[in-house]
Amino acid sequence: MMGAHAQVLSAAEVSVGVRASTLTRADVRTALWDERTLIKTYGPRGTVHLLPARKLPLSSAAVTAVPTGPSPFPPDVRLTEEQAAQVVAAIGEALEGTCLTLDGGAGRRGRHRGGRLLGHAGVGGRG
């Protein structure tokens, strides 16, 4: 088995367990979090997968070899290069000298120009 779809981790635990009759959900958790013999990474469709750590180089090479098709979104939905640079700069400004947790950083969204830019571009939704 190359990997298991893992958008929902409990489903991934079951998926791996079904394919290997001697494994339990606890075994999958141990391999992922303690032994680090399983990893979570993005797969071919950009979705999260569990992979054996030793197969990461092969998986990464395979994913980069998959040809991409045209975007289903109209061109004006994407950020321009200038907008992308503004977003990156705003993220840098918002995080400068700060170590944020997910909970601690969530309240800061929108108080910087990046939040307004993302909201305007339709990416962030709030801003």
Coordinates of C-alpha atoms in Angstrom, one line a residue:
M1 CA 0.0 0.0 0.0
M2 CA 1.4 3.4 -1.0
G3 CA -0.8 5.5 1.3
A4 CA -4.2 6.2 2.7
H5 CA -6.5 9.1 2.3
A6 CA -6.3 11.1 5.6
Q7 CA -8.5 14.2 5.4
V8 CA -10.3 12.7 8.4
L9 CA -7.6 11.1 10.6
S10 CA -10.0 8.5 12.2
A11 CA -11.0 7.4 8.7
A12 CA -7.4 7.0 7.7
E13 CA -6.8 4.9 10.9
V14 CA -9.6 2.6 9.8
S15 CA -8.4 2.5 6.2
V16 CA -4.9 1.4 7.2
G17 CA -6.3 -1.1 9.7
V18 CA -8.6 -2.7 7.2
R19 CA -5.7 -3.3 4.8
A20 CA -3.4 -4.7 7.5
S21 CA -5.3 -7.2 9.6
T22 CA -2.8 -7.1 12.5
L23 CA -2.9 -3.3 13.0
T24 CA -5.2 -1.4 15.3
R25 CA -6.0 2.3 15.4
A26 CA -3.6 2.7 18.3
D27 CA -0.8 1.2 16.1
V28 CA -1.5 3.7 13.4
R29 CA -1.4 6.6 16.0
T30 CA 1.9 5.2 17.5
A31 CA 3.4 5.0 14.0
L32 CA 2.3 8.5 13.2
W33 CA 3.0 10.4 16.4
D34 CA 5.6 8.4 18.3
E35 CA 7.7 6.3 15.9
R36 CA 7.3 8.7 13.0
T37 CA 7.2 5.8 10.6
L38 CA 4.0 7.2 9.1
I39 CA 3.7 10.8 7.9
K40 CA 0.8 13.1 6.9
T41 CA 1.4 14.9 3.6
Y42 CA -0.4 16.1 0.5
G43 CA -1.2 13.6 -2.2
P44 CA -1.9 13.8 -5.9
R45 CA -5.1 15.7 -5.6
G46 CA -3.9 18.1 -2.9
T47 CA -5.6 16.1 -0.2
V48 CA -4.0 14.8 3.0
H49 CA -2.7 11.3 3.0
L50 CA -0.8 9.0 5.4
L51 CA 2.3 7.5 3.9
P52 CA 5.1 5.3 5.1
A53 CA 7.9 7.8 5.9
R54 CA 10.4 5.7 3.8
K55 CA 8.2 6.2 0.7
L56 CA 8.0 10.0 1.0
P57 CA 10.7 10.6 -1.7
L58 CA 8.9 8.3 -4.2
S59 CA 5.6 9.9 -3.4
S60 CA 6.9 13.4 -3.8
A61 CA 8.5 12.6 -7.1
A62 CA 5.3 11.0 -8.3
V63 CA 3.1 14.0 -7.3
T64 CA 5.4 16.5 -9.0
A65 CA 5.3 14.4 -12.2
V66 CA 1.4 14.5 -12.4
P67 CA 0.6 17.0 -15.2
T68 CA -1.7 19.9 -14.1
G69 CA -4.6 20.9 -16.2
P70 CA -6.2 24.3 -16.8
S71 CA -7.7 26.0 -13.7
P72 CA -11.5 25.7 -13.5
F73 CA -11.5 29.3 -12.1
P74 CA -11.7 32.4 -14.2
P75 CA -8.4 34.4 -14.4
D76 CA -9.7 37.3 -12.4
V77 CA -10.2 35.1 -9.3
R78 CA -6.5 34.6 -8.8
L79 CA -4.2 37.1 -7.1
T80 CA -2.0 39.2 -9.4
E81 CA 1.7 39.1 -8.8
E82 CA 1.5 42.5 -7.1
Q83 CA -1.4 41.3 -4.8
A84 CA 0.5 38.2 -3.9
A85 CA 3.5 40.3 -3.0
Q86 CA 1.2 42.5 -0.8
V87 CA -0.2 39.5 0.9
V88 CA 3.3 38.1 1.7
A89 CA 4.4 41.4 3.0
A90 CA 1.3 41.8 5.2
I91 CA 1.8 38.3 6.6
G92 CA 5.4 39.3 7.4
E93 CA 4.3 42.5 9.1
A94 CA 1.6 40.7 11.1
L95 CA 4.0 38.1 12.4
E96 CA 7.1 40.2 12.9
G97 CA 8.6 39.6 16.3
T98 CA 5.6 37.4 17.3
C99 CA 5.2 33.7 18.0
L100 CA 1.5 32.9 17.5
T101 CA -0.5 29.9 18.2
L102 CA -3.6 29.1 16.1
D103 CA -5.9 30.4 18.9
G104 CA -3.7 33.4 19.6
G105 CA -3.4 34.4 15.9
A106 CA -7.0 34.0 14.9
G107 CA -8.1 37.2 16.7
R108 CA -5.5 39.3 14.8
R109 CA -6.8 38.5 11.3
G110 CA -8.2 41.5 9.6
R111 CA -6.3 44.1 11.7
H112 CA -3.6 44.3 9.0
R113 CA -3.8 45.4 5.4
G114 CA -3.4 41.7 4.4
G115 CA -6.8 40.9 5.9
R116 CA -8.4 43.6 3.9
L117 CA -6.6 42.6 0.7
L118 CA -7.7 38.9 1.1
G119 CA -11.3 39.9 1.8
H120 CA -11.3 42.1 -1.2
A121 CA -9.8 39.5 -3.5
G122 CA -12.4 36.9 -2.4
V123 CA -9.8 34.6 -0.8
G124 CA -10.4 35.3 2.9
G125 CA -14.1 36.0 3.0
R126 CA -13.7 38.2 6.1
G127 CA -11.6 41.2 6.3

